[in-house]
């Protein structure tokens, strides 16, 4: 059974901490064909106080917590306006210490009726103390659409979570 005492994940005798869950509060405009750091400015929980949801929007490995971590995230893109039919490239990226480390990529074609695209990814990373992890997005589209990622004050539309793995 999994329980959530003190906002950490517990599996039997093992505690999966530090652990966090964050999301974005607002719909945010982005520029086509540009890597964009996702502003994750609402903490649902942060057991080790290791996620900065006010300035850098990233998780930093605390002292004495080096090890293997699991991260997952989703970016809910909104597309409005004139959308070209030649396709688009959509990504969710995980960056470690400012470097793209993992990417989930999806290409869409004939998207003239598309209004939203969800990109989901998960990664296992071996991290050292003071390493930091950020979620980035990328979307390119022909035509002249307005591109945004979707945030909401009460619903997890664009979000990220992570925790330290134990026993590995």
PDB file of N, CA, C and O in Angstrom, residues 40-111:
ATOM      1  N   UNK A  40       6.358  26.271 -13.427  1.00  0.00           N
ATOM      2  CA  UNK A  40       5.615  25.414 -12.502  1.00  0.00           C
ATOM      3  C   UNK A  40       5.566  26.153 -11.164  1.00  0.00           C
ATOM      4  O   UNK A  40       6.443  26.006 -10.315  1.00  0.00           O
ATOM      5  N   UNK A  41       4.527  26.966 -10.994  1.00  0.00           N
ATOM      6  CA  UNK A  41       4.499  27.923  -9.894  1.00  0.00           C
ATOM      7  C   UNK A  41       3.513  27.579  -8.776  1.00  0.00           C
ATOM      8  O   UNK A  41       3.257  28.393  -7.905  1.00  0.00           O
ATOM      9  N   UNK A  42       2.973  26.362  -8.782  1.00  0.00           N
ATOM     10  CA  UNK A  42       2.084  25.969  -7.682  1.00  0.00           C
ATOM     11  C   UNK A  42       2.511  24.609  -7.151  1.00  0.00           C
ATOM     12  O   UNK A  42       2.472  23.610  -7.872  1.00  0.00           O
ATOM     13  N   UNK A  43       2.911  24.589  -5.905  1.00  0.00           N
ATOM     14  CA  UNK A  43       3.277  23.322  -5.259  1.00  0.00           C
ATOM     15  C   UNK A  43       2.032  22.664  -4.703  1.00  0.00           C
ATOM     16  O   UNK A  43       1.268  23.287  -3.976  1.00  0.00           O
ATOM     17  N   UNK A  44       1.850  21.408  -5.052  1.00  0.00           N
ATOM     18  CA  UNK A  44       0.804  20.609  -4.436  1.00  0.00           C
ATOM     19  C   UNK A  44       1.369  20.050  -3.135  1.00  0.00           C
ATOM     20  O   UNK A  44       0.757  20.144  -2.075  1.00  0.00           O
ATOM     21  N   UNK A  45       2.582  19.491  -3.222  1.00  0.00           N
ATOM     22  CA  UNK A  45       3.367  19.164  -2.038  1.00  0.00           C
ATOM     23  C   UNK A  45       4.834  19.130  -2.424  1.00  0.00           C
ATOM     24  O   UNK A  45       5.188  18.987  -3.586  1.00  0.00           O
ATOM     25  N   UNK A  46       5.682  19.300  -1.422  1.00  0.00           N
ATOM     26  CA  UNK A  46       7.136  19.312  -1.615  1.00  0.00           C
ATOM     27  C   UNK A  46       7.751  18.864  -0.300  1.00  0.00           C
ATOM     28  O   UNK A  46       8.031  19.681   0.578  1.00  0.00           O
ATOM     29  N   UNK A  47       7.953  17.555  -0.143  1.00  0.00           N
ATOM     30  CA  UNK A  47       8.339  16.980   1.145  1.00  0.00           C
ATOM     31  C   UNK A  47       9.694  17.458   1.650  1.00  0.00           C
ATOM     32  O   UNK A  47       9.899  17.537   2.841  1.00  0.00           O
ATOM     33  N   UNK A  48      10.609  17.786   0.760  1.00  0.00           N
ATOM     34  CA  UNK A  48      11.941  18.199   1.203  1.00  0.00           C
ATOM     35  C   UNK A  48      12.230  19.666   0.969  1.00  0.00           C
ATOM     36  O   UNK A  48      13.349  20.121   1.184  1.00  0.00           O
ATOM     37  N   UNK A  49      11.226  20.430   0.529  1.00  0.00           N
ATOM     38  CA  UNK A  49      11.456  21.836   0.242  1.00  0.00           C
ATOM     39  C   UNK A  49      12.476  22.028  -0.867  1.00  0.00           C
ATOM     40  O   UNK A  49      13.178  23.033  -0.912  1.00  0.00           O
ATOM     41  N   UNK A  50      12.566  21.073  -1.794  1.00  0.00           N
ATOM     42  CA  UNK A  50      13.609  21.088  -2.822  1.00  0.00           C
ATOM     43  C   UNK A  50      13.130  21.632  -4.170  1.00  0.00           C
ATOM     44  O   UNK A  50      13.926  21.759  -5.089  1.00  0.00           O
ATOM     45  N   UNK A  51      11.842  21.950  -4.280  1.00  0.00           N
ATOM     46  CA  UNK A  51      11.344  22.513  -5.533  1.00  0.00           C
ATOM     47  C   UNK A  51      11.141  24.011  -5.354  1.00  0.00           C
ATOM     48  O   UNK A  51      10.453  24.453  -4.441  1.00  0.00           O
ATOM     49  N   UNK A  52      11.735  24.802  -6.239  1.00  0.00           N
ATOM     50  CA  UNK A  52      11.598  26.263  -6.223  1.00  0.00           C
ATOM     51  C   UNK A  52      10.452  26.638  -7.151  1.00  0.00           C
ATOM     52  O   UNK A  52      10.600  26.612  -8.375  1.00  0.00           O
ATOM     53  N   UNK A  53       9.299  26.986  -6.568  1.00  0.00           N
ATOM     54  CA  UNK A  53       8.116  27.330  -7.357  1.00  0.00           C
ATOM     55  C   UNK A  53       7.919  28.840  -7.459  1.00  0.00           C
ATOM     56  O   UNK A  53       6.871  29.293  -7.915  1.00  0.00           O
ATOM     57  N   UNK A  54       8.934  29.625  -7.061  1.00  0.00           N
ATOM     58  CA  UNK A  54       8.775  31.073  -7.100  1.00  0.00           C
ATOM     59  C   UNK A  54       9.759  31.779  -8.035  1.00  0.00           C
ATOM     60  O   UNK A  54       9.460  32.843  -8.554  1.00  0.00           O
ATOM     61  N   UNK A  55      10.940  31.206  -8.251  1.00  0.00           N
ATOM     62  CA  UNK A  55      11.960  31.895  -9.039  1.00  0.00           C
ATOM     63  C   UNK A  55      12.449  31.077 -10.223  1.00  0.00           C
ATOM     64  O   UNK A  55      12.360  31.506 -11.365  1.00  0.00           O
ATOM     65  N   UNK A  56      12.996  29.887  -9.945  1.00  0.00           N
ATOM     66  CA  UNK A  56      13.639  29.082 -10.984  1.00  0.00           C
ATOM     67  C   UNK A  56      12.774  27.943 -11.511  1.00  0.00           C
ATOM     68  O   UNK A  56      13.116  27.321 -12.500  1.00  0.00           O
ATOM     69  N   UNK A  57      11.709  27.603 -10.810  1.00  0.00           N
ATOM     70  CA  UNK A  57      10.762  26.566 -11.237  1.00  0.00           C
ATOM     71  C   UNK A  57      11.483  25.249 -11.526  1.00  0.00           C
ATOM     72  O   UNK A  57      11.342  24.663 -12.595  1.00  0.00           O
ATOM     73  N   UNK A  58      12.246  24.787 -10.520  1.00  0.00           N
ATOM     74  CA  UNK A  58      13.017  23.563 -10.698  1.00  0.00           C
ATOM     75  C   UNK A  58      13.232  22.844  -9.376  1.00  0.00           C
ATOM     76  O   UNK A  58      13.140  23.429  -8.301  1.00  0.00           O
ATOM     77  N   UNK A  59      13.512  21.546  -9.508  1.00  0.00           N
ATOM     78  CA  UNK A  59      13.845  20.688  -8.371  1.00  0.00           C
ATOM     79  C   UNK A  59      15.363  20.630  -8.257  1.00  0.00           C
ATOM     80  O   UNK A  59      16.052  20.420  -9.259  1.00  0.00           O
ATOM     81  N   UNK A  60      15.873  20.801  -7.042  1.00  0.00           N
ATOM     82  CA  UNK A  60      17.308  20.693  -6.788  1.00  0.00           C
ATOM     83  C   UNK A  60      17.529  19.601  -5.760  1.00  0.00           C
ATOM     84  O   UNK A  60      16.885  19.596  -4.697  1.00  0.00           O
ATOM     85  N   UNK A  61      18.432  18.656  -6.052  1.00  0.00           N
ATOM     86  CA  UNK A  61      18.705  17.542  -5.155  1.00  0.00           C
ATOM     87  C   UNK A  61      19.315  18.078  -3.851  1.00  0.00           C
ATOM     88  O   UNK A  61      20.344  18.752  -3.869  1.00  0.00           O
ATOM     89  N   UNK A  62      18.661  17.796  -2.712  1.00  0.00           N
ATOM     90  CA  UNK A  62      19.171  18.275  -1.420  1.00  0.00           C
ATOM     91  C   UNK A  62      20.454  17.556  -0.986  1.00  0.00           C
ATOM     92  O   UNK A  62      20.788  16.488  -1.518  1.00  0.00           O
ATOM     93  N   UNK A  63      21.123  18.126  -0.005  1.00  0.00           N
ATOM     94  CA  UNK A  63      22.320  17.504   0.573  1.00  0.00           C
ATOM     95  C   UNK A  63      21.977  16.099   1.054  1.00  0.00           C
ATOM     96  O   UNK A  63      20.886  15.852   1.573  1.00  0.00           O
ATOM     97  N   UNK A  64      22.907  15.169   0.853  1.00  0.00           N
ATOM     98  CA  UNK A  64      22.765  13.763   1.279  1.00  0.00           C
ATOM     99  C   UNK A  64      21.633  13.020   0.573  1.00  0.00           C
ATOM    100  O   UNK A  64      21.187  11.986   1.053  1.00  0.00           O
ATOM    101  N   UNK A  65      21.136  13.527  -0.563  1.00  0.00           N
ATOM    102  CA  UNK A  65      20.033  12.855  -1.263  1.00  0.00           C
ATOM    103  C   UNK A  65      20.377  12.477  -2.699  1.00  0.00           C
ATOM    104  O   UNK A  65      19.491  12.324  -3.531  1.00  0.00           O
ATOM    105  N   UNK A  66      21.669  12.328  -3.017  1.00  0.00           N
ATOM    106  CA  UNK A  66      22.056  11.851  -4.351  1.00  0.00           C
ATOM    107  C   UNK A  66      21.463  10.462  -4.567  1.00  0.00           C
ATOM    108  O   UNK A  66      21.263   9.707  -3.616  1.00  0.00           O
ATOM    109  N   UNK A  67      21.175  10.125  -5.803  1.00  0.00           N
ATOM    110  CA  UNK A  67      20.646   8.799  -6.092  1.00  0.00           C
ATOM    111  C   UNK A  67      19.805   8.793  -7.346  1.00  0.00           C
ATOM    112  O   UNK A  67      19.848   9.714  -8.157  1.00  0.00           O
ATOM    113  N   UNK A  68      19.004   7.757  -7.487  1.00  0.00           N
ATOM    114  CA  UNK A  68      18.137   7.598  -8.648  1.00  0.00           C
ATOM    115  C   UNK A  68      16.763   8.192  -8.340  1.00  0.00           C
ATOM    116  O   UNK A  68      16.209   7.962  -7.265  1.00  0.00           O
ATOM    117  N   UNK A  69      16.246   8.940  -9.301  1.00  0.00           N
ATOM    118  CA  UNK A  69      14.970   9.622  -9.152  1.00  0.00           C
ATOM    119  C   UNK A  69      14.060   9.288 -10.329  1.00  0.00           C
ATOM    120  O   UNK A  69      14.526   9.064 -11.436  1.00  0.00           O
ATOM    121  N   UNK A  70      12.762   9.302 -10.055  1.00  0.00           N
ATOM    122  CA  UNK A  70      11.749   9.151 -11.087  1.00  0.00           C
ATOM    123  C   UNK A  70      11.031  10.486 -11.241  1.00  0.00           C
ATOM    124  O   UNK A  70      10.621  11.097 -10.247  1.00  0.00           O
ATOM    125  N   UNK A  71      10.872  10.942 -12.488  1.00  0.00           N
ATOM    126  CA  UNK A  71      10.146  12.172 -12.792  1.00  0.00           C
ATOM    127  C   UNK A  71       9.113  11.885 -13.878  1.00  0.00           C
ATOM    128  O   UNK A  71       9.362  11.081 -14.776  1.00  0.00           O
ATOM    129  N   UNK A  72       7.990  12.544 -13.781  1.00  0.00           N
ATOM    130  CA  UNK A  72       7.030  12.503 -14.879  1.00  0.00           C
ATOM    131  C   UNK A  72       6.411  13.882 -15.020  1.00  0.00           C
ATOM    132  O   UNK A  72       6.400  14.680 -14.078  1.00  0.00           O
ATOM    133  N   UNK A  73       5.932  14.165 -16.224  1.00  0.00           N
ATOM    134  CA  UNK A  73       5.315  15.459 -16.461  1.00  0.00           C
ATOM    135  C   UNK A  73       4.398  15.421 -17.654  1.00  0.00           C
ATOM    136  O   UNK A  73       4.432  14.492 -18.469  1.00  0.00           O
ATOM    137  N   UNK A  74       3.577  16.440 -17.736  1.00  0.00           N
ATOM    138  CA  UNK A  74       2.676  16.605 -18.874  1.00  0.00           C
ATOM    139  C   UNK A  74       2.593  18.085 -19.210  1.00  0.00           C
ATOM    140  O   UNK A  74       2.523  18.932 -18.321  1.00  0.00           O
ATOM    141  N   UNK A  75       2.614  18.383 -20.497  1.00  0.00           N
ATOM    142  CA  UNK A  75       2.352  19.733 -20.977  1.00  0.00           C
ATOM    143  C   UNK A  75       1.098  19.656 -21.840  1.00  0.00           C
ATOM    144  O   UNK A  75       1.046  18.882 -22.795  1.00  0.00           O
ATOM    145  N   UNK A  76       0.090  20.430 -21.473  1.00  0.00           N
ATOM    146  CA  UNK A  76      -1.142  20.513 -22.254  1.00  0.00           C
ATOM    147  C   UNK A  76      -1.060  21.772 -23.102  1.00  0.00           C
ATOM    148  O   UNK A  76      -1.181  22.882 -22.588  1.00  0.00           O
ATOM    149  N   UNK A  77      -0.785  21.608 -24.394  1.00  0.00           N
ATOM    150  CA  UNK A  77      -0.685  22.739 -25.304  1.00  0.00           C
ATOM    151  C   UNK A  77      -2.066  23.124 -25.822  1.00  0.00           C
ATOM    152  O   UNK A  77      -2.885  22.253 -26.126  1.00  0.00           O
ATOM    153  N   UNK A  78      -2.305  24.424 -25.949  1.00  0.00           N
ATOM    154  CA  UNK A  78      -3.522  24.958 -26.561  1.00  0.00           C
ATOM    155  C   UNK A  78      -3.126  25.644 -27.855  1.00  0.00           C
ATOM    156  O   UNK A  78      -2.151  26.380 -27.900  1.00  0.00           O
ATOM    157  N   UNK A  79      -3.888  25.417 -28.907  1.00  0.00           N
ATOM    158  CA  UNK A  79      -3.595  26.018 -30.206  1.00  0.00           C
ATOM    159  C   UNK A  79      -4.863  26.693 -30.705  1.00  0.00           C
ATOM    160  O   UNK A  79      -5.906  26.064 -30.817  1.00  0.00           O
ATOM    161  N   UNK A  80      -4.764  27.986 -30.990  1.00  0.00           N
ATOM    162  CA  UNK A  80      -5.898  28.714 -31.556  1.00  0.00           C
ATOM    163  C   UNK A  80      -5.424  29.533 -32.747  1.00  0.00           C
ATOM    164  O   UNK A  80      -4.253  29.861 -32.849  1.00  0.00           O
ATOM    165  N   UNK A  81      -6.321  29.860 -33.645  1.00  0.00           N
ATOM    166  CA  UNK A  81      -5.970  30.661 -34.810  1.00  0.00           C
ATOM    167  C   UNK A  81      -5.734  29.788 -36.027  1.00  0.00           C
ATOM    168  O   UNK A  81      -6.146  28.635 -36.083  1.00  0.00           O
ATOM    169  N   UNK A  82      -5.036  30.338 -37.012  1.00  0.00           N
ATOM    170  CA  UNK A  82      -4.797  29.652 -38.271  1.00  0.00           C
ATOM    171  C   UNK A  82      -3.701  28.616 -38.104  1.00  0.00           C
ATOM    172  O   UNK A  82      -2.573  28.942 -37.743  1.00  0.00           O
ATOM    173  N   UNK A  83      -4.043  27.376 -38.356  1.00  0.00           N
ATOM    174  CA  UNK A  83      -3.097  26.280 -38.208  1.00  0.00           C
ATOM    175  C   UNK A  83      -2.801  25.714 -39.593  1.00  0.00           C
ATOM    176  O   UNK A  83      -3.716  25.399 -40.345  1.00  0.00           O
ATOM    177  N   UNK A  84      -1.549  25.594 -39.923  1.00  0.00           N
ATOM    178  CA  UNK A  84      -1.165  25.043 -41.219  1.00  0.00           C
ATOM    179  C   UNK A  84      -1.383  23.554 -41.278  1.00  0.00           C
ATOM    180  O   UNK A  84      -1.533  22.882 -40.262  1.00  0.00           O
ATOM    181  N   UNK A  85      -1.403  23.005 -42.445  1.00  0.00           N
ATOM    182  CA  UNK A  85      -1.651  21.571 -42.604  1.00  0.00           C
ATOM    183  C   UNK A  85      -0.371  20.783 -42.848  1.00  0.00           C
ATOM    184  O   UNK A  85      -0.426  19.589 -43.106  1.00  0.00           O
ATOM    185  N   UNK A  86       0.787  21.427 -42.739  1.00  0.00           N
ATOM    186  CA  UNK A  86       2.034  20.721 -43.025  1.00  0.00           C
ATOM    187  C   UNK A  86       2.601  19.998 -41.820  1.00  0.00           C
ATOM    188  O   UNK A  86       3.617  19.345 -41.924  1.00  0.00           O
ATOM    189  N   UNK A  87       1.954  20.120 -40.676  1.00  0.00           N
ATOM    190  CA  UNK A  87       2.384  19.366 -39.515  1.00  0.00           C
ATOM    191  C   UNK A  87       3.068  20.215 -38.476  1.00  0.00           C
ATOM    192  O   UNK A  87       3.343  21.387 -38.660  1.00  0.00           O
ATOM    193  N   UNK A  88       3.332  19.594 -37.334  1.00  0.00           N
ATOM    194  CA  UNK A  88       4.016  20.272 -36.246  1.00  0.00           C
ATOM    195  C   UNK A  88       4.872  19.273 -35.487  1.00  0.00           C
ATOM    196  O   UNK A  88       4.666  18.069 -35.542  1.00  0.00           O
ATOM    197  N   UNK A  89       5.841  19.799 -34.802  1.00  0.00           N
ATOM    198  CA  UNK A  89       6.714  19.011 -33.947  1.00  0.00           C
ATOM    199  C   UNK A  89       6.429  19.453 -32.516  1.00  0.00           C
ATOM    200  O   UNK A  89       6.517  20.636 -32.198  1.00  0.00           O
ATOM    201  N   UNK A  90       6.079  18.510 -31.645  1.00  0.00           N
ATOM    202  CA  UNK A  90       5.689  18.813 -30.271  1.00  0.00           C
ATOM    203  C   UNK A  90       6.591  18.012 -29.329  1.00  0.00           C
ATOM    204  O   UNK A  90       6.825  16.825 -29.563  1.00  0.00           O
ATOM    205  N   UNK A  91       7.050  18.665 -28.267  1.00  0.00           N
ATOM    206  CA  UNK A  91       7.971  17.993 -27.350  1.00  0.00           C
ATOM    207  C   UNK A  91       7.676  18.346 -25.897  1.00  0.00           C
ATOM    208  O   UNK A  91       7.210  19.436 -25.595  1.00  0.00           O
ATOM    209  N   UNK A  92       8.017  17.410 -25.021  1.00  0.00           N
ATOM    210  CA  UNK A  92       8.197  17.656 -23.606  1.00  0.00           C
ATOM    211  C   UNK A  92       9.633  17.229 -23.317  1.00  0.00           C
ATOM    212  O   UNK A  92      10.082  16.179 -23.796  1.00  0.00           O
ATOM    213  N   UNK A  93      10.357  18.068 -22.604  1.00  0.00           N
ATOM    214  CA  UNK A  93      11.782  17.820 -22.363  1.00  0.00           C
ATOM    215  C   UNK A  93      12.071  17.889 -20.869  1.00  0.00           C
ATOM    216  O   UNK A  93      11.448  18.664 -20.143  1.00  0.00           O
ATOM    217  N   UNK A  94      13.048  17.106 -20.450  1.00  0.00           N
ATOM    218  CA  UNK A  94      13.583  17.211 -19.096  1.00  0.00           C
ATOM    219  C   UNK A  94      15.021  17.700 -19.239  1.00  0.00           C
ATOM    220  O   UNK A  94      15.758  17.211 -20.086  1.00  0.00           O
ATOM    221  N   UNK A  95      15.365  18.722 -18.486  1.00  0.00           N
ATOM    222  CA  UNK A  95      16.714  19.282 -18.505  1.00  0.00           C
ATOM    223  C   UNK A  95      17.359  19.058 -17.140  1.00  0.00           C
ATOM    224  O   UNK A  95      16.715  19.272 -16.109  1.00  0.00           O
ATOM    225  N   UNK A  96      18.615  18.629 -17.136  1.00  0.00           N
ATOM    226  CA  UNK A  96      19.396  18.481 -15.907  1.00  0.00           C
ATOM    227  C   UNK A  96      20.564  19.448 -15.993  1.00  0.00           C
ATOM    228  O   UNK A  96      21.328  19.418 -16.959  1.00  0.00           O
ATOM    229  N   UNK A  97      20.660  20.315 -15.003  1.00  0.00           N
ATOM    230  CA  UNK A  97      21.715  21.337 -14.953  1.00  0.00           C
ATOM    231  C   UNK A  97      21.771  22.161 -16.237  1.00  0.00           C
ATOM    232  O   UNK A  97      22.836  22.490 -16.740  1.00  0.00           O
ATOM    233  N   UNK A  98      20.598  22.462 -16.787  1.00  0.00           N
ATOM    234  CA  UNK A  98      20.515  23.307 -17.966  1.00  0.00           C
ATOM    235  C   UNK A  98      20.709  22.605 -19.296  1.00  0.00           C
ATOM    236  O   UNK A  98      20.693  23.246 -20.343  1.00  0.00           O
ATOM    237  N   UNK A  99      20.872  21.281 -19.281  1.00  0.00           N
ATOM    238  CA  UNK A  99      21.129  20.523 -20.501  1.00  0.00           C
ATOM    239  C   UNK A  99      19.967  19.570 -20.765  1.00  0.00           C
ATOM    240  O   UNK A  99      19.549  18.822 -19.871  1.00  0.00           O
ATOM    241  N   UNK A 100      19.457  19.584 -21.997  1.00  0.00           N
ATOM    242  CA  UNK A 100      18.385  18.662 -22.366  1.00  0.00           C
ATOM    243  C   UNK A 100      18.883  17.231 -22.197  1.00  0.00           C
ATOM    244  O   UNK A 100      19.875  16.833 -22.776  1.00  0.00           O
ATOM    245  N   UNK A 101      18.164  16.462 -21.378  1.00  0.00           N
ATOM    246  CA  UNK A 101      18.591  15.107 -21.033  1.00  0.00           C
ATOM    247  C   UNK A 101      17.646  14.051 -21.568  1.00  0.00           C
ATOM    248  O   UNK A 101      18.048  12.942 -21.868  1.00  0.00           O
ATOM    249  N   UNK A 102      16.375  14.387 -21.692  1.00  0.00           N
ATOM    250  CA  UNK A 102      15.389  13.449 -22.222  1.00  0.00           C
ATOM    251  C   UNK A 102      14.270  14.187 -22.914  1.00  0.00           C
ATOM    252  O   UNK A 102      13.862  15.259 -22.470  1.00  0.00           O
ATOM    253  N   UNK A 103      13.782  13.627 -24.013  1.00  0.00           N
ATOM    254  CA  UNK A 103      12.734  14.283 -24.797  1.00  0.00           C
ATOM    255  C   UNK A 103      11.745  13.247 -25.301  1.00  0.00           C
ATOM    256  O   UNK A 103      12.129  12.173 -25.750  1.00  0.00           O
ATOM    257  N   UNK A 104      10.468  13.590 -25.198  1.00  0.00           N
ATOM    258  CA  UNK A 104       9.425  12.825 -25.872  1.00  0.00           C
ATOM    259  C   UNK A 104       8.950  13.715 -27.011  1.00  0.00           C
ATOM    260  O   UNK A 104       8.622  14.885 -26.811  1.00  0.00           O
ATOM    261  N   UNK A 105       8.949  13.165 -28.209  1.00  0.00           N
ATOM    262  CA  UNK A 105       8.662  13.927 -29.420  1.00  0.00           C
ATOM    263  C   UNK A 105       7.445  13.345 -30.128  1.00  0.00           C
ATOM    264  O   UNK A 105       7.279  12.131 -30.188  1.00  0.00           O
ATOM    265  N   UNK A 106       6.606  14.216 -30.674  1.00  0.00           N
ATOM    266  CA  UNK A 106       5.429  13.764 -31.414  1.00  0.00           C
ATOM    267  C   UNK A 106       5.255  14.692 -32.612  1.00  0.00           C
ATOM    268  O   UNK A 106       5.280  15.910 -32.471  1.00  0.00           O
ATOM    269  N   UNK A 107       5.099  14.121 -33.773  1.00  0.00           N
ATOM    270  CA  UNK A 107       4.861  14.914 -34.976  1.00  0.00           C
ATOM    271  C   UNK A 107       3.416  14.733 -35.393  1.00  0.00           C
ATOM    272  O   UNK A 107       2.910  13.610 -35.449  1.00  0.00           O
ATOM    273  N   UNK A 108       2.736  15.836 -35.650  1.00  0.00           N
ATOM    274  CA  UNK A 108       1.344  15.817 -36.086  1.00  0.00           C
ATOM    275  C   UNK A 108       1.278  16.299 -37.530  1.00  0.00           C
ATOM    276  O   UNK A 108       1.997  17.216 -37.914  1.00  0.00           O
ATOM    277  N   UNK A 109       0.429  15.703 -38.323  1.00  0.00           N
ATOM    278  CA  UNK A 109       0.207  16.175 -39.692  1.00  0.00           C
ATOM    279  C   UNK A 109      -1.279  16.445 -39.885  1.00  0.00           C
ATOM    280  O   UNK A 109      -2.114  15.920 -39.145  1.00  0.00           O
ATOM    281  N   UNK A 110      -1.590  17.252 -40.874  1.00  0.00           N
ATOM    282  CA  UNK A 110      -2.978  17.595 -41.177  1.00  0.00           C
ATOM    283  C   UNK A 110      -3.746  17.996 -39.923  1.00  0.00           C
ATOM    284  O   UNK A 110      -4.789  17.456 -39.603  1.00  0.00           O
ATOM    285  N   UNK A 111      -3.199  18.972 -39.210  1.00  0.00           N
ATOM    286  CA  UNK A 111      -3.755  19.356 -37.919  1.00  0.00           C
ATOM    287  C   UNK A 111      -4.692  20.551 -37.989  1.00  0.00           C
ATOM    288  O   UNK A 111      -4.853  21.281 -37.021  1.00  0.00           O
TER     289      UNK A 111
END
